PDB file of C-alpha atoms in Angstrom:
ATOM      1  CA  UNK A  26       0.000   0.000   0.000  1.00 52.00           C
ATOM      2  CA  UNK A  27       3.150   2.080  -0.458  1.00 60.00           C
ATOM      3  CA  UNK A  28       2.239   3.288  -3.636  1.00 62.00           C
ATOM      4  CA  UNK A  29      -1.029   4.806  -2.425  1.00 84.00           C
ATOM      5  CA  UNK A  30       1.096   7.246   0.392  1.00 90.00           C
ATOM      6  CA  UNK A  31       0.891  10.898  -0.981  1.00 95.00           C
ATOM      7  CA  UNK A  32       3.188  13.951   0.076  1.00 96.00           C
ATOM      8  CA  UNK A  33       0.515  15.509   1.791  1.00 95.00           C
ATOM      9  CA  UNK A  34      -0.124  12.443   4.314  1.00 94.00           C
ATOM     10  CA  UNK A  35       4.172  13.359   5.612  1.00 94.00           C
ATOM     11  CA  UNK A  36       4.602  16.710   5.004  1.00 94.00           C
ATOM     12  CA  UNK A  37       4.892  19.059   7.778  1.00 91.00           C
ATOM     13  CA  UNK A  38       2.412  22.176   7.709  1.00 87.00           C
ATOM     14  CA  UNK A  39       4.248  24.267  10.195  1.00 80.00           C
ATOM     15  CA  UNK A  40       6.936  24.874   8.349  1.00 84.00           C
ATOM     16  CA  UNK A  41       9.615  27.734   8.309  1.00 91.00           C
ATOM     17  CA  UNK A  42       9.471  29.905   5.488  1.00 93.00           C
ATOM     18  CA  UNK A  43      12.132  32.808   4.999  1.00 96.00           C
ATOM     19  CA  UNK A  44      11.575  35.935   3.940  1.00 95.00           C
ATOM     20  CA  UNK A  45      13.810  37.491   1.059  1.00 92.00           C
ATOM     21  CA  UNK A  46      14.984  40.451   2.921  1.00 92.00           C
ATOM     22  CA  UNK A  47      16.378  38.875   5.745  1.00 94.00           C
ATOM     23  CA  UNK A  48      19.775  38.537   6.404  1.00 92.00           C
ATOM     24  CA  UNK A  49      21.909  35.804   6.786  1.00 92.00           C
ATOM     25  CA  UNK A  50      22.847  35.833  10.118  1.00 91.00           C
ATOM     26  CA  UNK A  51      19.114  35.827  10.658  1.00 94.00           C
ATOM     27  CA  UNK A  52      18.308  33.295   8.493  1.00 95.00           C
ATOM     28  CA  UNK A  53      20.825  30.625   9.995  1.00 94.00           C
ATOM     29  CA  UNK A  54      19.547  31.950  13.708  1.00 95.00           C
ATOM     30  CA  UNK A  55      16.446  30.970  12.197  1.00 96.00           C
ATOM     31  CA  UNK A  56      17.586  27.393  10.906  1.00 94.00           C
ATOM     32  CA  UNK A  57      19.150  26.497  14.002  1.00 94.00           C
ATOM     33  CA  UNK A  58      16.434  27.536  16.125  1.00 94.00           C
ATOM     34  CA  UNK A  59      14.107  24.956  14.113  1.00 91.00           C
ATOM     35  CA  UNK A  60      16.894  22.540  13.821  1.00 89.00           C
ATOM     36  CA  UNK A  61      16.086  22.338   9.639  1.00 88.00           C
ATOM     37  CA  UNK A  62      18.826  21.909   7.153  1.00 88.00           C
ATOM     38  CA  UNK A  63      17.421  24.763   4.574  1.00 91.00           C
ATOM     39  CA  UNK A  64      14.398  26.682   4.208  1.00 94.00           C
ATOM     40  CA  UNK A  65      11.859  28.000   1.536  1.00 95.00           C
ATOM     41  CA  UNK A  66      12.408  31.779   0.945  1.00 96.00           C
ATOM     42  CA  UNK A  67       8.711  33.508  -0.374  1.00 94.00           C
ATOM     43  CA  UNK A  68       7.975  36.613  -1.062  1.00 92.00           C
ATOM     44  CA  UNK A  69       4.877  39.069   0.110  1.00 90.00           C
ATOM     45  CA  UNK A  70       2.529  37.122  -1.578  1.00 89.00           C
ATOM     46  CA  UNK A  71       4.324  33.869   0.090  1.00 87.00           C
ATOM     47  CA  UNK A  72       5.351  32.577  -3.111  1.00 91.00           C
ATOM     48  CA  UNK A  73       7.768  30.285  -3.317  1.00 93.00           C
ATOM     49  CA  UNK A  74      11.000  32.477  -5.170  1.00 95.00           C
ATOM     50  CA  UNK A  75      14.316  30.249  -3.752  1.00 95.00           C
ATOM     51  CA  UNK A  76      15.479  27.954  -1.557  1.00 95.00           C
ATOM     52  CA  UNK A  77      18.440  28.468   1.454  1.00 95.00           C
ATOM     53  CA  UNK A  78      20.583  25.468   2.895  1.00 92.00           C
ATOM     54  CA  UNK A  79      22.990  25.690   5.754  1.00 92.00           C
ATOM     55  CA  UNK A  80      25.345  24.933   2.961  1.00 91.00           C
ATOM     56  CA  UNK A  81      24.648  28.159   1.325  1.00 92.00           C
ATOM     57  CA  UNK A  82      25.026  30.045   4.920  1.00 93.00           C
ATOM     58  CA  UNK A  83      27.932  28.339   6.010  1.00 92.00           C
ATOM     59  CA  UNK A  84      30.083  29.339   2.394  1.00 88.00           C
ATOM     60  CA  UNK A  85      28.687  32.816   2.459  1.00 89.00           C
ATOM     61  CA  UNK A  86      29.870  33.380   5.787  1.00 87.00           C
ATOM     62  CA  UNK A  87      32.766  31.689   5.684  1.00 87.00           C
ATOM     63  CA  UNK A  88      33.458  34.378   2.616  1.00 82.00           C
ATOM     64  CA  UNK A  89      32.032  37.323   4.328  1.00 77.00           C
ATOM     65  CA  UNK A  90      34.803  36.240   7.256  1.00 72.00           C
ATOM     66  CA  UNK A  91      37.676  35.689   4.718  1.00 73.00           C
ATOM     67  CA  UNK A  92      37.093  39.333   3.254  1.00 69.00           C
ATOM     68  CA  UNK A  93      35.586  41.299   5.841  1.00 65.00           C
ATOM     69  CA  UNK A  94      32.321  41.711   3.706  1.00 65.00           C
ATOM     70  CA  UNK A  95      29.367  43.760   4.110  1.00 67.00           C
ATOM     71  CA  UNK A  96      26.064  41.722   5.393  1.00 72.00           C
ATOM     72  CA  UNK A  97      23.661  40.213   2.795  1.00 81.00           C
ATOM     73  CA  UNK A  98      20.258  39.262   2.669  1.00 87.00           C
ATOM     74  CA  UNK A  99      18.509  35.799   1.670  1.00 91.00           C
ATOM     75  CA  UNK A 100      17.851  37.525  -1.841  1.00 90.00           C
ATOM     76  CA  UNK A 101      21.250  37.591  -2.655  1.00 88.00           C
ATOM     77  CA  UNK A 102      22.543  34.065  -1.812  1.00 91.00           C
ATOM     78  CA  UNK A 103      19.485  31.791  -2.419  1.00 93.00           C
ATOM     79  CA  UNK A 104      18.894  29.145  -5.133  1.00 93.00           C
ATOM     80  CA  UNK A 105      16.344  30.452  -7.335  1.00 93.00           C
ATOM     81  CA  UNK A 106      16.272  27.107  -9.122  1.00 92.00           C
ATOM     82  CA  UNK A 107      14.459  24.968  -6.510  1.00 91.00           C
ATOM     83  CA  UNK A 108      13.410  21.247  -6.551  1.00 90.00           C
ATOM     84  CA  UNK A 109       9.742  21.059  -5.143  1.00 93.00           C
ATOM     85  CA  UNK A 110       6.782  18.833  -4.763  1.00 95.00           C
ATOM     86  CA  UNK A 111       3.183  18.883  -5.033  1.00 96.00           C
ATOM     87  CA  UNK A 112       1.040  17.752  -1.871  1.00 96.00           C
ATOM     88  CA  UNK A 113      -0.369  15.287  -4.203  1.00 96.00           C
ATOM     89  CA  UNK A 114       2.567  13.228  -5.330  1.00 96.00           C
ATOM     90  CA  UNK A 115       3.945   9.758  -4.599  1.00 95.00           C
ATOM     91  CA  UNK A 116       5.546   9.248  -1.459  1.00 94.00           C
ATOM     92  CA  UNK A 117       7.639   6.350  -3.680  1.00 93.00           C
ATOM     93  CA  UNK A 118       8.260   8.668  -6.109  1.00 93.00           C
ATOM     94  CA  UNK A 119       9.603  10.957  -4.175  1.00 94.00           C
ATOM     95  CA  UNK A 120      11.727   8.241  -1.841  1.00 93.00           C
ATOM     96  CA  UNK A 121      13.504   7.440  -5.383  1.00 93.00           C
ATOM     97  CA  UNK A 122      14.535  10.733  -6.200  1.00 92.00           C
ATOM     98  CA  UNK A 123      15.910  11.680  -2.671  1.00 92.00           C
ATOM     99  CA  UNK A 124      17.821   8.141  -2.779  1.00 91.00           C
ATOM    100  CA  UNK A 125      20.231   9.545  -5.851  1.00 89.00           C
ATOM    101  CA  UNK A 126      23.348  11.565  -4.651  1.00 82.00           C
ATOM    102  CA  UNK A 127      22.841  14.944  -6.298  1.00 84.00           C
ATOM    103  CA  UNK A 128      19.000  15.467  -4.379  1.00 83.00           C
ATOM    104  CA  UNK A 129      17.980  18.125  -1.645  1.00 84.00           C
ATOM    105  CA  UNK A 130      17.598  16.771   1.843  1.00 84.00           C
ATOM    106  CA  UNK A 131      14.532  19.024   2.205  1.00 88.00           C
ATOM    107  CA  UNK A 132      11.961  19.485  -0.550  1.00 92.00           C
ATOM    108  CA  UNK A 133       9.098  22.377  -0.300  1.00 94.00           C
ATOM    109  CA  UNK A 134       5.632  21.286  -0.777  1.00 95.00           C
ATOM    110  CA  UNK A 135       4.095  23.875  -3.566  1.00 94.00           C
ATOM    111  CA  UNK A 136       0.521  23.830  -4.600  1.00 94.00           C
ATOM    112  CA  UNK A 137      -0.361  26.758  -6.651  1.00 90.00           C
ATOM    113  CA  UNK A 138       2.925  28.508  -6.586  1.00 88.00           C
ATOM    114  CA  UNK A 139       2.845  28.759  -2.805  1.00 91.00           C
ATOM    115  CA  UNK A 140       4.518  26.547  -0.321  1.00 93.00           C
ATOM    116  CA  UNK A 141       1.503  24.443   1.848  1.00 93.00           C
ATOM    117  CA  UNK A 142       4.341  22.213   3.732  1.00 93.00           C
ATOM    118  CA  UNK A 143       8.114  20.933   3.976  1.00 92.00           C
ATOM    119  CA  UNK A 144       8.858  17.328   3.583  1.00 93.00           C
ATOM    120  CA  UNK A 145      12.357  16.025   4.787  1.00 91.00           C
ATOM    121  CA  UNK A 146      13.968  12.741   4.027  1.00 91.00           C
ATOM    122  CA  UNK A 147      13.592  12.263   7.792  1.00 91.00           C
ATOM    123  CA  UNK A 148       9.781  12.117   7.293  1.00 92.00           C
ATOM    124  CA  UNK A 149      10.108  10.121   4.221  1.00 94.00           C
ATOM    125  CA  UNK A 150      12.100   7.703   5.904  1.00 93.00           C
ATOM    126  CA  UNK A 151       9.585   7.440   8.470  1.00 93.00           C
ATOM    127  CA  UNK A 152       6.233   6.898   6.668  1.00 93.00           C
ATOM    128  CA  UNK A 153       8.347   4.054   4.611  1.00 90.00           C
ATOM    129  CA  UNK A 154       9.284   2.135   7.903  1.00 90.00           C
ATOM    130  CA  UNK A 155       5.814   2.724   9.086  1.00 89.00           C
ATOM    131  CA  UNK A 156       4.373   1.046   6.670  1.00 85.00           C
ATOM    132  CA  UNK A 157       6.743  -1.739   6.592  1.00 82.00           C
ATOM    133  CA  UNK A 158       5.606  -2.703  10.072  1.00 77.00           C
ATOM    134  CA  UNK A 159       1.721  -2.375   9.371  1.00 73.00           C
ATOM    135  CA  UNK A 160       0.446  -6.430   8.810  1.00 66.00           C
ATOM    136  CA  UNK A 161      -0.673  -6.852   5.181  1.00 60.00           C
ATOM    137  CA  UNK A 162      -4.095  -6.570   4.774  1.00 54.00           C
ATOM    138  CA  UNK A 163      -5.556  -9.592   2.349  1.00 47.00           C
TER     139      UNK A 163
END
């Protein structure tokens, strides 16, 4: 009954979404603080518009360090290319594509160009092993 497990049924709905204009030292207070390993960025109209990771933080700081460099907001070190799902998709499907190397940890849930939730491989991991240990109904 794998196959039948959508996004929606994991996802979180509280969820931290960033704000464009904040900086970075406020974004990875922000990160820590809800112990997530990147985070949406929206705009006003909480549209989904990039995507942050610790990894991003941690080299921008590191550079702001090495040459004494101004602070910067979310808007200029986000990914604006960003890997999301819809609420609606495979669970399976989306346990395949976070098993290859080169995919996000994190994916935002978007339905209708705004982000509804946050889906980890944490809670992926978990609905699998869930339903691993649920008896087989005949």
């Amino acid at each position: 009954m794998t196959q039948h497990i959508r996004v929606k049924d994991v996802m979180s709905h509280d969820l931290l979404k960033l704000q464009a204009a904040l900086s970075v030292e406020e974004a990875v207070a922000l990160l820590q603080e809800h112990q997530l390993p990147g985070a949406p960025v929206i705009n006003e109209r909480a549209e989904l518009i990039g995507f942050v990771s610790e990894h991003d933080l941690l080299c921008q700081l590191l550079q702001a360090s090495y040459y004494s460099s101004t602070q910067r907001s979310l808007l200029d070190v986000m990914r604006t290319e960003v890997l999301s799902v819809g609420p609606e998709d495979s669970l399976v499907d989306l346990a395949e594509r976070m098993a290859r190397v080169d995919q996000p940890k994190v994916f935002p849930v978007v339905a209708q160009q705004k982000v509804v939730g946050l889906i980890t491989r944490s809670h992926v991991l978990g609905a699998l092993l869930a339903n691993r240990q649920q008896p087989s109904r005949m």
